[in-house]
PDB file of C-alpha atoms in Angstrom:
ATOM      1  CA  MET A  14      -9.854  25.740   6.792  1.00  0.00           C
ATOM      2  CA  GLN A  15     -11.642  24.297   3.928  1.00  0.00           C
ATOM      3  CA  GLU A  16     -15.759  24.646   4.433  1.00  0.00           C
ATOM      4  CA  ASN A  17     -15.939  20.950   4.512  1.00  0.00           C
ATOM      5  CA  GLU A  18     -13.188  20.144   7.337  1.00  0.00           C
ATOM      6  CA  ALA A  19     -14.891  18.520  10.446  1.00  0.00           C
ATOM      7  CA  THR A  20     -14.340  20.796  13.653  1.00  0.00           C
ATOM      8  CA  PRO A  21     -14.460  20.230  17.195  1.00  0.00           C
ATOM      9  CA  GLU A  22     -17.665  22.080  17.536  1.00  0.00           C
ATOM     10  CA  ASP A  23     -19.079  20.259  14.287  1.00  0.00           C
ATOM     11  CA  PRO A  24     -17.706  16.821  14.250  1.00  0.00           C
ATOM     12  CA  ASN A  25     -19.967  15.649  11.339  1.00  0.00           C
ATOM     13  CA  ALA A  26     -18.965  18.522   9.132  1.00  0.00           C
ATOM     14  CA  ASP A  27     -17.847  16.236   6.480  1.00  0.00           C
ATOM     15  CA  GLY A  28     -21.063  13.970   6.854  1.00  0.00           C
ATOM     16  CA  GLN A  29     -19.578  11.435   8.974  1.00  0.00           C
ATOM     17  CA  VAL A  30     -22.604   9.705  11.010  1.00  0.00           C
ATOM     18  CA  SER A  31     -22.144  10.061  14.634  1.00  0.00           C
ATOM     19  CA  ASP A  32     -22.227   6.553  15.786  1.00  0.00           C
ATOM     20  CA  ALA A  33     -19.714   5.378  12.935  1.00  0.00           C
ATOM     21  CA  VAL A  34     -16.544   3.729  13.941  1.00  0.00           C
ATOM     22  CA  ALA A  35     -13.769   6.251  14.328  1.00  0.00           C
ATOM     23  CA  GLY A  36     -11.386   6.263  11.502  1.00  0.00           C
ATOM     24  CA  ASN A  37     -13.446   3.804   9.293  1.00  0.00           C
ATOM     25  CA  TRP A  38     -12.823   3.144   5.721  1.00  0.00           C
ATOM     26  CA  VAL A  39     -15.912   4.811   4.507  1.00  0.00           C
ATOM     27  CA  ASP A  40     -15.055   8.398   5.967  1.00  0.00           C
ATOM     28  CA  THR A  41     -11.099   7.940   5.344  1.00  0.00           C
ATOM     29  CA  ARG A  42     -10.553   6.267   1.864  1.00  0.00           C
ATOM     30  CA  ALA A  43     -14.031   5.594   0.110  1.00  0.00           C
ATOM     31  CA  PRO A  44     -14.538   7.945  -3.039  1.00  0.00           C
ATOM     32  CA  GLU A  45     -16.394  11.097  -1.718  1.00  0.00           C
ATOM     33  CA  TRP A  46     -19.381  10.788  -4.033  1.00  0.00           C
ATOM     34  CA  THR A  47     -19.811   7.047  -2.676  1.00  0.00           C
ATOM     35  CA  ARG A  48     -20.014   8.160   0.837  1.00  0.00           C
ATOM     36  CA  PRO A  49     -23.634   8.919   1.596  1.00  0.00           C
ATOM     37  CA  TYR A  50     -24.444   5.896   0.027  1.00  0.00           C
ATOM     38  CA  LEU A  51     -22.250   3.674   1.790  1.00  0.00           C
ATOM     39  CA  ARG A  52     -23.403   5.235   4.949  1.00  0.00           C
ATOM     40  CA  LEU A  53     -26.948   4.423   4.185  1.00  0.00           C
ATOM     41  CA  SER A  54     -25.524   0.890   3.945  1.00  0.00           C
ATOM     42  CA  ARG A  55     -23.931   1.457   7.241  1.00  0.00           C
ATOM     43  CA  ALA A  56     -20.610   0.218   5.978  1.00  0.00           C
ATOM     44  CA  ASP A  57     -18.992   2.805   8.280  1.00  0.00           C
ATOM     45  CA  ARG A  58     -20.699   0.553  11.061  1.00  0.00           C
ATOM     46  CA  PRO A  59     -19.787  -3.286  10.163  1.00  0.00           C
ATOM     47  CA  ILE A  60     -21.079  -4.832  13.382  1.00  0.00           C
ATOM     48  CA  GLY A  61     -24.723  -4.945  11.657  1.00  0.00           C
ATOM     49  CA  THR A  62     -23.024  -7.231   8.616  1.00  0.00           C
ATOM     50  CA  TRP A  63     -21.743  -9.580  11.315  1.00  0.00           C
ATOM     51  CA  LEU A  64     -24.683  -9.743  13.065  1.00  0.00           C
ATOM     52  CA  LEU A  65     -26.753 -10.828   9.951  1.00  0.00           C
ATOM     53  CA  LEU A  66     -24.052 -12.990   8.629  1.00  0.00           C
ATOM     54  CA  ILE A  67     -23.213 -15.216  12.009  1.00  0.00           C
ATOM     55  CA  PRO A  68     -26.693 -16.928  12.039  1.00  0.00           C
ATOM     56  CA  CYS A  69     -25.940 -17.888   8.590  1.00  0.00           C
ATOM     57  CA  TRP A  70     -22.490 -19.415   9.129  1.00  0.00           C
ATOM     58  CA  TRP A  71     -24.319 -21.123  12.275  1.00  0.00           C
ATOM     59  CA  GLY A  72     -27.023 -22.901  10.172  1.00  0.00           C
ATOM     60  CA  LEU A  73     -24.383 -24.051   7.529  1.00  0.00           C
ATOM     61  CA  ALA A  74     -21.973 -25.387  10.376  1.00  0.00           C
ATOM     62  CA  LEU A  75     -24.643 -27.141  12.244  1.00  0.00           C
ATOM     63  CA  ALA A  76     -26.313 -28.489   8.739  1.00  0.00           C
ATOM     64  CA  MET A  77     -22.818 -30.061   7.650  1.00  0.00           C
ATOM     65  CA  LEU A  78     -22.295 -31.616  11.433  1.00  0.00           C
ATOM     66  CA  HIS A  79     -26.127 -33.057  10.978  1.00  0.00           C
ATOM     67  CA  ASP A  80     -25.742 -35.124   8.093  1.00  0.00           C
ATOM     68  CA  GLN A  81     -21.481 -35.310   8.301  1.00  0.00           C
ATOM     69  CA  SER A  82     -21.209 -34.430   4.694  1.00  0.00           C
ATOM     70  CA  PRO A  83     -19.619 -31.168   3.725  1.00  0.00           C
ATOM     71  CA  ARG A  84     -19.037 -30.443   0.363  1.00  0.00           C
ATOM     72  CA  TRP A  85     -17.067 -28.140  -1.677  1.00  0.00           C
ATOM     73  CA  GLU A  86     -20.504 -26.163  -2.631  1.00  0.00           C
ATOM     74  CA  ASP A  87     -20.637 -25.212   1.296  1.00  0.00           C
ATOM     75  CA  ALA A  88     -17.616 -22.864   0.778  1.00  0.00           C
ATOM     76  CA  TRP A  89     -19.914 -21.006  -1.815  1.00  0.00           C
ATOM     77  CA  ILE A  90     -22.827 -20.856   0.539  1.00  0.00           C
ATOM     78  CA  ALA A  91     -20.500 -19.333   3.032  1.00  0.00           C
ATOM     79  CA  LEU A  92     -19.117 -16.624   0.958  1.00  0.00           C
ATOM     80  CA  GLY A  93     -22.478 -16.051  -0.771  1.00  0.00           C
ATOM     81  CA  CYS A  94     -23.711 -15.675   2.639  1.00  0.00           C
ATOM     82  CA  ALA A  95     -21.248 -13.177   3.547  1.00  0.00           C
ATOM     83  CA  ALA A  96     -21.855 -11.254   0.440  1.00  0.00           C
ATOM     84  CA  GLY A  97     -25.698 -10.943   0.782  1.00  0.00           C
ATOM     85  CA  ALA A  98     -25.368 -10.164   4.373  1.00  0.00           C
ATOM     86  CA  TRP A  99     -23.516  -7.195   3.525  1.00  0.00           C
ATOM     87  CA  LEU A 100     -25.921  -6.415   0.528  1.00  0.00           C
ATOM     88  CA  MET A 101     -29.057  -7.188   2.303  1.00  0.00           C
ATOM     89  CA  ARG A 102     -28.147  -5.644   5.598  1.00  0.00           C
ATOM     90  CA  GLY A 103     -27.359  -2.273   3.434  1.00  0.00           C
ATOM     91  CA  ALA A 104     -30.840  -2.667   1.500  1.00  0.00           C
ATOM     92  CA  GLY A 105     -32.533  -3.293   4.870  1.00  0.00           C
ATOM     93  CA  CYS A 106     -31.007  -0.255   6.779  1.00  0.00           C
ATOM     94  CA  THR A 107     -31.669   1.944   3.561  1.00  0.00           C
ATOM     95  CA  TRP A 108     -35.163   0.912   4.001  1.00  0.00           C
ATOM     96  CA  ASN A 109     -35.022   1.717   7.680  1.00  0.00           C
ATOM     97  CA  ASP A 110     -33.791   4.954   6.986  1.00  0.00           C
ATOM     98  CA  ILE A 111     -36.181   5.844   4.379  1.00  0.00           C
ATOM     99  CA  THR A 112     -39.141   5.049   6.765  1.00  0.00           C
ATOM    100  CA  ASP A 113     -37.486   6.666   9.702  1.00  0.00           C
ATOM    101  CA  ARG A 114     -36.567   9.910   8.225  1.00  0.00           C
ATOM    102  CA  ASP A 115     -38.574  12.000  10.455  1.00  0.00           C
ATOM    103  CA  PHE A 116     -38.029  10.290  13.679  1.00  0.00           C
ATOM    104  CA  ASP A 117     -34.066  10.182  12.798  1.00  0.00           C
ATOM    105  CA  GLY A 118     -34.099  13.936  12.509  1.00  0.00           C
ATOM    106  CA  ALA A 119     -35.330  14.123  15.925  1.00  0.00           C
ATOM    107  CA  VAL A 120     -32.844  12.077  17.447  1.00  0.00           C
ATOM    108  CA  GLU A 121     -29.650  13.182  18.486  1.00  0.00           C
ATOM    109  CA  ARG A 122     -27.823  10.144  17.714  1.00  0.00           C
ATOM    110  CA  THR A 123     -29.307   9.769  14.319  1.00  0.00           C
ATOM    111  CA  ARG A 124     -29.813  13.184  12.918  1.00  0.00           C
ATOM    112  CA  SER A 125     -26.390  13.063  11.154  1.00  0.00           C
ATOM    113  CA  ARG A 126     -27.459   9.938   8.904  1.00  0.00           C
ATOM    114  CA  PRO A 127     -27.333  10.836   5.116  1.00  0.00           C
ATOM    115  CA  ILE A 128     -31.439  11.322   4.729  1.00  0.00           C
ATOM    116  CA  PRO A 129     -32.285  13.690   7.248  1.00  0.00           C
ATOM    117  CA  SER A 130     -28.677  15.517   7.034  1.00  0.00           C
ATOM    118  CA  GLY A 131     -29.578  16.167   3.531  1.00  0.00           C
ATOM    119  CA  GLN A 132     -26.557  14.017   2.004  1.00  0.00           C
ATOM    120  CA  VAL A 133     -29.069  12.058  -0.380  1.00  0.00           C
ATOM    121  CA  THR A 134     -32.711  12.349  -1.511  1.00  0.00           C
ATOM    122  CA  VAL A 135     -35.329   9.813  -0.534  1.00  0.00           C
ATOM    123  CA  ARG A 136     -35.408   9.139  -4.445  1.00  0.00           C
ATOM    124  CA  GLN A 137     -31.863   8.435  -4.533  1.00  0.00           C
ATOM    125  CA  ALA A 138     -32.047   6.179  -1.398  1.00  0.00           C
ATOM    126  CA  VAL A 139     -34.825   4.103  -3.091  1.00  0.00           C
ATOM    127  CA  ALA A 140     -32.643   3.660  -6.059  1.00  0.00           C
ATOM    128  CA  TRP A 141     -29.670   2.361  -4.000  1.00  0.00           C
ATOM    129  CA  MET A 142     -31.514   0.051  -1.899  1.00  0.00           C
ATOM    130  CA  GLY A 143     -32.961  -1.478  -4.905  1.00  0.00           C
ATOM    131  CA  LEU A 144     -29.526  -1.770  -6.422  1.00  0.00           C
ATOM    132  CA  GLN A 145     -28.399  -3.593  -3.354  1.00  0.00           C
ATOM    133  CA  ALA A 146     -31.275  -5.989  -3.000  1.00  0.00           C
ATOM    134  CA  LEU A 147     -31.187  -6.961  -6.803  1.00  0.00           C
ATOM    135  CA  ILE A 148     -27.456  -7.892  -6.675  1.00  0.00           C
ATOM    136  CA  ALA A 149     -28.169  -9.716  -3.570  1.00  0.00           C
ATOM    137  CA  PHE A 150     -31.207 -11.469  -5.364  1.00  0.00           C
ATOM    138  CA  CYS A 151     -28.807 -12.550  -8.144  1.00  0.00           C
ATOM    139  CA  ILE A 152     -26.511 -14.477  -5.459  1.00  0.00           C
ATOM    140  CA  LEU A 153     -29.516 -15.979  -3.876  1.00  0.00           C
ATOM    141  CA  LEU A 154     -30.236 -17.847  -7.512  1.00  0.00           C
ATOM    142  CA  THR A 155     -27.114 -19.735  -7.204  1.00  0.00           C
ATOM    143  CA  PHE A 156     -28.714 -21.594  -4.081  1.00  0.00           C
ATOM    144  CA  ASN A 157     -31.172 -24.394  -4.147  1.00  0.00           C
ATOM    145  CA  ILE A 158     -34.971 -23.582  -5.061  1.00  0.00           C
ATOM    146  CA  GLN A 159     -35.694 -23.940  -1.286  1.00  0.00           C
ATOM    147  CA  ALA A 160     -33.316 -21.737  -0.150  1.00  0.00           C
ATOM    148  CA  ILE A 161     -34.317 -19.359  -2.659  1.00  0.00           C
ATOM    149  CA  GLY A 162     -37.880 -19.456  -1.641  1.00  0.00           C
ATOM    150  CA  LEU A 163     -36.888 -18.910   1.927  1.00  0.00           C
ATOM    151  CA  GLY A 164     -34.633 -15.672   0.832  1.00  0.00           C
ATOM    152  CA  VAL A 165     -37.553 -14.173  -1.129  1.00  0.00           C
ATOM    153  CA  LEU A 166     -39.820 -14.774   2.179  1.00  0.00           C
ATOM    154  CA  SER A 167     -37.153 -13.055   4.428  1.00  0.00           C
ATOM    155  CA  LEU A 168     -38.139  -9.717   2.913  1.00  0.00           C
ATOM    156  CA  VAL A 169     -41.681 -10.007   5.077  1.00  0.00           C
ATOM    157  CA  PRO A 170     -39.722  -9.330   8.531  1.00  0.00           C
ATOM    158  CA  VAL A 171     -37.572  -6.710   6.710  1.00  0.00           C
ATOM    159  CA  LEU A 172     -40.259  -4.799   5.426  1.00  0.00           C
ATOM    160  CA  ILE A 173     -41.995  -5.147   8.633  1.00  0.00           C
ATOM    161  CA  TYR A 174     -39.205  -4.100  11.325  1.00  0.00           C
ATOM    162  CA  PRO A 175     -38.931  -0.213  10.813  1.00  0.00           C
ATOM    163  CA  PHE A 176     -42.878  -0.150  11.561  1.00  0.00           C
ATOM    164  CA  ALA A 177     -42.700  -2.289  14.466  1.00  0.00           C
ATOM    165  CA  LYS A 178     -41.269   0.364  17.010  1.00  0.00           C
ATOM    166  CA  ARG A 179     -44.651   2.321  16.256  1.00  0.00           C
ATOM    167  CA  PHE A 180     -47.125  -0.478  17.442  1.00  0.00           C
ATOM    168  CA  THR A 181     -45.270  -2.807  19.816  1.00  0.00           C
ATOM    169  CA  TRP A 182     -42.981  -2.338  22.638  1.00  0.00           C
ATOM    170  CA  TRP A 183     -41.276  -5.679  21.334  1.00  0.00           C
ATOM    171  CA  PRO A 184     -39.686  -4.278  18.006  1.00  0.00           C
ATOM    172  CA  GLN A 185     -36.427  -6.355  18.790  1.00  0.00           C
ATOM    173  CA  VAL A 186     -38.528  -9.501  18.193  1.00  0.00           C
ATOM    174  CA  PHE A 187     -39.287  -8.357  14.608  1.00  0.00           C
ATOM    175  CA  LEU A 188     -35.177  -7.625  14.125  1.00  0.00           C
ATOM    176  CA  GLY A 189     -34.549 -10.837  15.573  1.00  0.00           C
ATOM    177  CA  LEU A 190     -36.995 -12.449  12.911  1.00  0.00           C
ATOM    178  CA  ALA A 191     -35.346 -10.618  10.271  1.00  0.00           C
ATOM    179  CA  PHE A 192     -31.746 -10.802  11.243  1.00  0.00           C
ATOM    180  CA  ASN A 193     -31.403 -14.578  12.352  1.00  0.00           C
ATOM    181  CA  TRP A 194     -33.365 -16.032   8.981  1.00  0.00           C
ATOM    182  CA  GLY A 195     -29.951 -16.715   7.814  1.00  0.00           C
ATOM    183  CA  ALA A 196     -29.812 -19.487   9.866  1.00  0.00           C
ATOM    184  CA  LEU A 197     -32.705 -21.176   8.239  1.00  0.00           C
ATOM    185  CA  LEU A 198     -31.550 -20.382   4.994  1.00  0.00           C
ATOM    186  CA  ALA A 199     -28.164 -21.682   4.927  1.00  0.00           C
ATOM    187  CA  TRP A 200     -29.287 -24.925   6.700  1.00  0.00           C
ATOM    188  CA  THR A 201     -31.766 -25.330   3.646  1.00  0.00           C
ATOM    189  CA  ALA A 202     -28.777 -24.131   1.113  1.00  0.00           C
ATOM    190  CA  HIS A 203     -27.059 -27.276   2.302  1.00  0.00           C
ATOM    191  CA  THR A 204     -29.596 -29.917   3.057  1.00  0.00           C
ATOM    192  CA  GLY A 205     -32.568 -28.861   0.776  1.00  0.00           C
ATOM    193  CA  ARG A 206     -35.091 -28.831   3.551  1.00  0.00           C
ATOM    194  CA  ILE A 207     -35.947 -26.915   6.797  1.00  0.00           C
ATOM    195  CA  GLU A 208     -35.442 -29.235   9.915  1.00  0.00           C
ATOM    196  CA  ALA A 209     -36.157 -29.051  13.683  1.00  0.00           C
ATOM    197  CA  PRO A 210     -32.552 -28.047  14.484  1.00  0.00           C
ATOM    198  CA  ALA A 211     -32.298 -25.297  12.140  1.00  0.00           C
ATOM    199  CA  VAL A 212     -35.781 -23.988  13.701  1.00  0.00           C
ATOM    200  CA  VAL A 213     -34.551 -24.104  17.121  1.00  0.00           C
ATOM    201  CA  LEU A 214     -31.312 -22.595  16.284  1.00  0.00           C
ATOM    202  CA  TYR A 215     -33.409 -19.802  14.560  1.00  0.00           C
ATOM    203  CA  MET A 216     -35.177 -19.243  17.918  1.00  0.00           C
ATOM    204  CA  ALA A 217     -31.890 -19.246  19.810  1.00  0.00           C
ATOM    205  CA  GLY A 218     -30.795 -16.398  17.599  1.00  0.00           C
ATOM    206  CA  ILE A 219     -33.742 -14.254  18.163  1.00  0.00           C
ATOM    207  CA  ALA A 220     -33.330 -14.762  22.132  1.00  0.00           C
ATOM    208  CA  TRP A 221     -29.761 -13.327  21.258  1.00  0.00           C
ATOM    209  CA  THR A 222     -30.837 -10.461  19.245  1.00  0.00           C
ATOM    210  CA  LEU A 223     -33.363  -9.568  21.943  1.00  0.00           C
ATOM    211  CA  PHE A 224     -30.262  -9.461  24.375  1.00  0.00           C
ATOM    212  CA  TYR A 225     -28.147  -7.131  21.850  1.00  0.00           C
ATOM    213  CA  ASP A 226     -30.354  -4.830  20.703  1.00  0.00           C
ATOM    214  CA  THR A 227     -32.163  -4.015  23.946  1.00  0.00           C
ATOM    215  CA  ILE A 228     -28.458  -3.203  25.008  1.00  0.00           C
ATOM    216  CA  TYR A 229     -28.057  -1.035  21.822  1.00  0.00           C
ATOM    217  CA  ALA A 230     -31.708   0.526  22.389  1.00  0.00           C
ATOM    218  CA  HIS A 231     -30.572   2.165  25.525  1.00  0.00           C
ATOM    219  CA  GLN A 232     -28.862   4.879  23.936  1.00  0.00           C
ATOM    220  CA  ASP A 233     -32.120   6.257  22.679  1.00  0.00           C
ATOM    221  CA  THR A 234     -34.306   6.084  25.316  1.00  0.00           C
ATOM    222  CA  GLU A 235     -34.799   9.801  26.322  1.00  0.00           C
ATOM    223  CA  ASP A 236     -35.370  10.764  22.710  1.00  0.00           C
ATOM    224  CA  ASP A 237     -37.392   7.708  22.149  1.00  0.00           C
ATOM    225  CA  ALA A 238     -39.876   8.752  24.713  1.00  0.00           C
ATOM    226  CA  LEU A 239     -40.320  12.243  23.689  1.00  0.00           C
ATOM    227  CA  ILE A 240     -41.153  11.194  20.042  1.00  0.00           C
ATOM    228  CA  GLY A 241     -43.157   8.190  20.883  1.00  0.00           C
ATOM    229  CA  ILE A 242     -40.890   5.255  19.484  1.00  0.00           C
ATOM    230  CA  LYS A 243     -41.306   2.060  21.725  1.00  0.00           C
ATOM    231  CA  SER A 244     -38.416  -0.513  22.578  1.00  0.00           C
ATOM    232  CA  THR A 245     -37.940  -3.296  24.975  1.00  0.00           C
ATOM    233  CA  ALA A 246     -35.255  -0.903  26.558  1.00  0.00           C
ATOM    234  CA  ARG A 247     -38.018   1.687  27.321  1.00  0.00           C
ATOM    235  CA  LEU A 248     -40.330  -1.333  28.326  1.00  0.00           C
ATOM    236  CA  PHE A 249     -37.644  -2.874  30.761  1.00  0.00           C
ATOM    237  CA  GLY A 250     -36.105   0.469  32.197  1.00  0.00           C
ATOM    238  CA  GLU A 251     -33.999  -0.328  35.397  1.00  0.00           C
ATOM    239  CA  LYS A 252     -35.267  -4.062  35.415  1.00  0.00           C
ATOM    240  CA  THR A 253     -33.095  -4.499  32.171  1.00  0.00           C
ATOM    241  CA  GLY A 254     -30.566  -6.826  33.809  1.00  0.00           C
ATOM    242  CA  PRO A 255     -32.776  -9.503  34.735  1.00  0.00           C
ATOM    243  CA  TRP A 256     -34.676  -9.469  31.514  1.00  0.00           C
ATOM    244  CA  LEU A 257     -31.177  -9.845  29.703  1.00  0.00           C
ATOM    245  CA  ARG A 258     -30.276 -12.801  31.821  1.00  0.00           C
ATOM    246  CA  ARG A 259     -33.598 -14.418  30.465  1.00  0.00           C
ATOM    247  CA  PHE A 260     -32.222 -13.725  27.056  1.00  0.00           C
ATOM    248  CA  LEU A 261     -29.041 -15.181  27.694  1.00  0.00           C
ATOM    249  CA  MET A 262     -30.528 -18.303  29.311  1.00  0.00           C
ATOM    250  CA  GLY A 263     -32.626 -18.685  26.199  1.00  0.00           C
ATOM    251  CA  THR A 264     -30.056 -18.092  23.927  1.00  0.00           C
ATOM    252  CA  VAL A 265     -27.844 -20.833  25.529  1.00  0.00           C
ATOM    253  CA  GLY A 266     -30.440 -23.166  26.216  1.00  0.00           C
ATOM    254  CA  LEU A 267     -31.991 -23.123  22.571  1.00  0.00           C
ATOM    255  CA  MET A 268     -28.634 -23.226  20.664  1.00  0.00           C
ATOM    256  CA  GLY A 269     -27.819 -26.577  23.128  1.00  0.00           C
ATOM    257  CA  LEU A 270     -31.042 -28.145  22.173  1.00  0.00           C
ATOM    258  CA  ALA A 271     -30.280 -27.281  18.383  1.00  0.00           C
ATOM    259  CA  VAL A 272     -26.759 -28.945  18.659  1.00  0.00           C
ATOM    260  CA  ILE A 273     -28.395 -31.871  20.400  1.00  0.00           C
ATOM    261  CA  PHE A 274     -31.231 -32.262  17.790  1.00  0.00           C
ATOM    262  CA  ALA A 275     -28.612 -31.915  14.847  1.00  0.00           C
ATOM    263  CA  LEU A 276     -25.907 -34.400  16.092  1.00  0.00           C
ATOM    264  CA  LEU A 277     -27.757 -37.056  18.005  1.00  0.00           C
ATOM    265  CA  ASP A 278     -28.139 -39.335  14.868  1.00  0.00           C
ATOM    266  CA  GLU A 279     -24.732 -38.989  13.239  1.00  0.00           C
ATOM    267  CA  ALA A 280     -22.150 -37.514  15.232  1.00  0.00           C
ATOM    268  CA  SER A 281     -19.675 -38.900  17.677  1.00  0.00           C
ATOM    269  CA  ILE A 282     -20.105 -38.337  21.356  1.00  0.00           C
ATOM    270  CA  LEU A 283     -16.857 -36.174  21.418  1.00  0.00           C
ATOM    271  CA  ALA A 284     -18.025 -34.046  18.390  1.00  0.00           C
ATOM    272  CA  MET A 285     -21.206 -33.561  20.588  1.00  0.00           C
ATOM    273  CA  VAL A 286     -19.403 -32.503  23.451  1.00  0.00           C
ATOM    274  CA  VAL A 287     -17.313 -29.979  21.635  1.00  0.00           C
ATOM    275  CA  ALA A 288     -20.264 -28.567  19.672  1.00  0.00           C
ATOM    276  CA  LEU A 289     -22.196 -28.406  23.002  1.00  0.00           C
ATOM    277  CA  ALA A 290     -19.183 -26.131  24.230  1.00  0.00           C
ATOM    278  CA  GLY A 291     -20.109 -23.514  21.661  1.00  0.00           C
ATOM    279  CA  PRO A 292     -23.400 -22.154  23.315  1.00  0.00           C
ATOM    280  CA  TRP A 293     -21.343 -22.617  26.922  1.00  0.00           C
ATOM    281  CA  ALA A 294     -18.601 -20.145  25.636  1.00  0.00           C
ATOM    282  CA  MET A 295     -21.317 -17.614  24.180  1.00  0.00           C
ATOM    283  CA  GLY A 296     -22.972 -17.481  27.445  1.00  0.00           C
ATOM    284  CA  TRP A 297     -19.958 -16.817  29.237  1.00  0.00           C
ATOM    285  CA  HIS A 298     -19.190 -14.054  26.950  1.00  0.00           C
ATOM    286  CA  MET A 299     -22.804 -12.828  27.239  1.00  0.00           C
ATOM    287  CA  ALA A 300     -22.626 -12.817  31.069  1.00  0.00           C
ATOM    288  CA  TRP A 301     -19.355 -10.592  30.634  1.00  0.00           C
ATOM    289  CA  GLN A 302     -21.181  -8.080  29.063  1.00  0.00           C
ATOM    290  CA  LEU A 303     -23.941  -8.347  31.758  1.00  0.00           C
ATOM    291  CA  ARG A 304     -21.129  -7.679  34.264  1.00  0.00           C
ATOM    292  CA  GLY A 305     -20.196  -4.323  32.694  1.00  0.00           C
ATOM    293  CA  LEU A 306     -23.718  -3.245  31.651  1.00  0.00           C
ATOM    294  CA  ASP A 307     -24.327   0.390  32.330  1.00  0.00           C
ATOM    295  CA  ILE A 308     -27.491   1.502  30.852  1.00  0.00           C
ATOM    296  CA  HIS A 309     -26.978   5.288  31.538  1.00  0.00           C
ATOM    297  CA  ASP A 310     -23.552   5.148  29.797  1.00  0.00           C
ATOM    298  CA  SER A 311     -23.883   5.345  26.145  1.00  0.00           C
ATOM    299  CA  ALA A 312     -20.136   4.569  25.410  1.00  0.00           C
ATOM    300  CA  LYS A 313     -20.201   1.376  27.149  1.00  0.00           C
ATOM    301  CA  LEU A 314     -23.706   0.422  25.630  1.00  0.00           C
ATOM    302  CA  ILE A 315     -22.041   0.848  22.273  1.00  0.00           C
ATOM    303  CA  GLN A 316     -18.713  -0.706  23.236  1.00  0.00           C
ATOM    304  CA  LEU A 317     -21.139  -3.832  24.666  1.00  0.00           C
ATOM    305  CA  PHE A 318     -23.115  -4.257  21.627  1.00  0.00           C
ATOM    306  CA  ARG A 319     -20.144  -4.149  19.192  1.00  0.00           C
ATOM    307  CA  ALA A 320     -18.735  -6.944  21.435  1.00  0.00           C
ATOM    308  CA  ASN A 321     -21.454  -9.208  20.152  1.00  0.00           C
ATOM    309  CA  ARG A 322     -19.518  -9.882  16.707  1.00  0.00           C
ATOM    310  CA  ASP A 323     -16.999 -11.992  19.166  1.00  0.00           C
ATOM    311  CA  THR A 324     -20.013 -13.480  21.172  1.00  0.00           C
ATOM    312  CA  GLY A 325     -21.792 -14.774  18.024  1.00  0.00           C
ATOM    313  CA  LEU A 326     -18.213 -16.230  16.504  1.00  0.00           C
ATOM    314  CA  LEU A 327     -17.574 -18.311  19.620  1.00  0.00           C
ATOM    315  CA  PRO A 328     -20.161 -21.029  19.050  1.00  0.00           C
ATOM    316  CA  LEU A 329     -18.950 -21.130  15.286  1.00  0.00           C
ATOM    317  CA  LEU A 330     -15.487 -22.085  16.353  1.00  0.00           C
ATOM    318  CA  PHE A 331     -16.410 -25.060  18.288  1.00  0.00           C
ATOM    319  CA  PHE A 332     -18.943 -26.110  15.349  1.00  0.00           C
ATOM    320  CA  ILE A 333     -16.098 -26.103  13.075  1.00  0.00           C
ATOM    321  CA  ALA A 334     -13.761 -28.050  15.442  1.00  0.00           C
ATOM    322  CA  ALA A 335     -16.539 -30.599  15.861  1.00  0.00           C
ATOM    323  CA  LEU A 336     -16.660 -31.305  12.248  1.00  0.00           C
ATOM    324  CA  PHE A 337     -13.058 -32.847  12.453  1.00  0.00           C
ATOM    325  CA  LEU A 338     -14.115 -35.260  15.218  1.00  0.00           C
TER     326      LEU A 338
END
């Protein structure tokens, strides 16, 4: 057997990250020299890109509903947000791994990441982070000046987030601030200004992030307790279920308000009803997750976390349908 071939005793001998999607394209098809960098960007775990991108598409779709004036340039905003989400998620995750390299080495699930496992150096990771951010900035420059300003401002929560777990039990709030910024940015890229519906939609996204990332954080509660990392999962413990129900209600209620504020003046009653069905459907999908929740089953936790791609896409489908009414 070749030296770098994975064995049952050492499933990460080829450098795979322990919580990566099985058979992902990075581990099976990407050139070998690129794999550590793509793993830094979480390209082997695409759910994070979806969770960053979906609020962008919410904001864009709701903005088009708000002024009833979809334009061809909106297609570029949607594509630009997709490329930017992949790049900035990669840059953000690289920054997270740089700042958390000592913590990651002490946690079972994360010690196989590229920096603690020795696949890349910190200097290489910094260079890779800068390259991703630079390309993303070039894409941002194709948007209007207001959106460009918001894009630059988004770096503040991105830079703070990795340190939040050191000083607050609510680091998921900081993740929500960073991950849902696209709702504000895409709305502004279409309309040229921030308005109340975008802000309320942003708040709905933060509540959703508290929901799904609390589920995700339960995978690491034992290791986190040993090394002093704070999280909502540790804070809530066995009372996680009731807290997740509160986040569910906050997500649905705030998104419903965003829809009403956005469509009240211009859209038809039928379009309003169809658009409001979006947060309703999202709420049912979140309720389904709650029914299957077991905070002591890591396999179930990661399955539910990844299901949030579909959770977030559900209201988008209804927003798009409402555009044709």
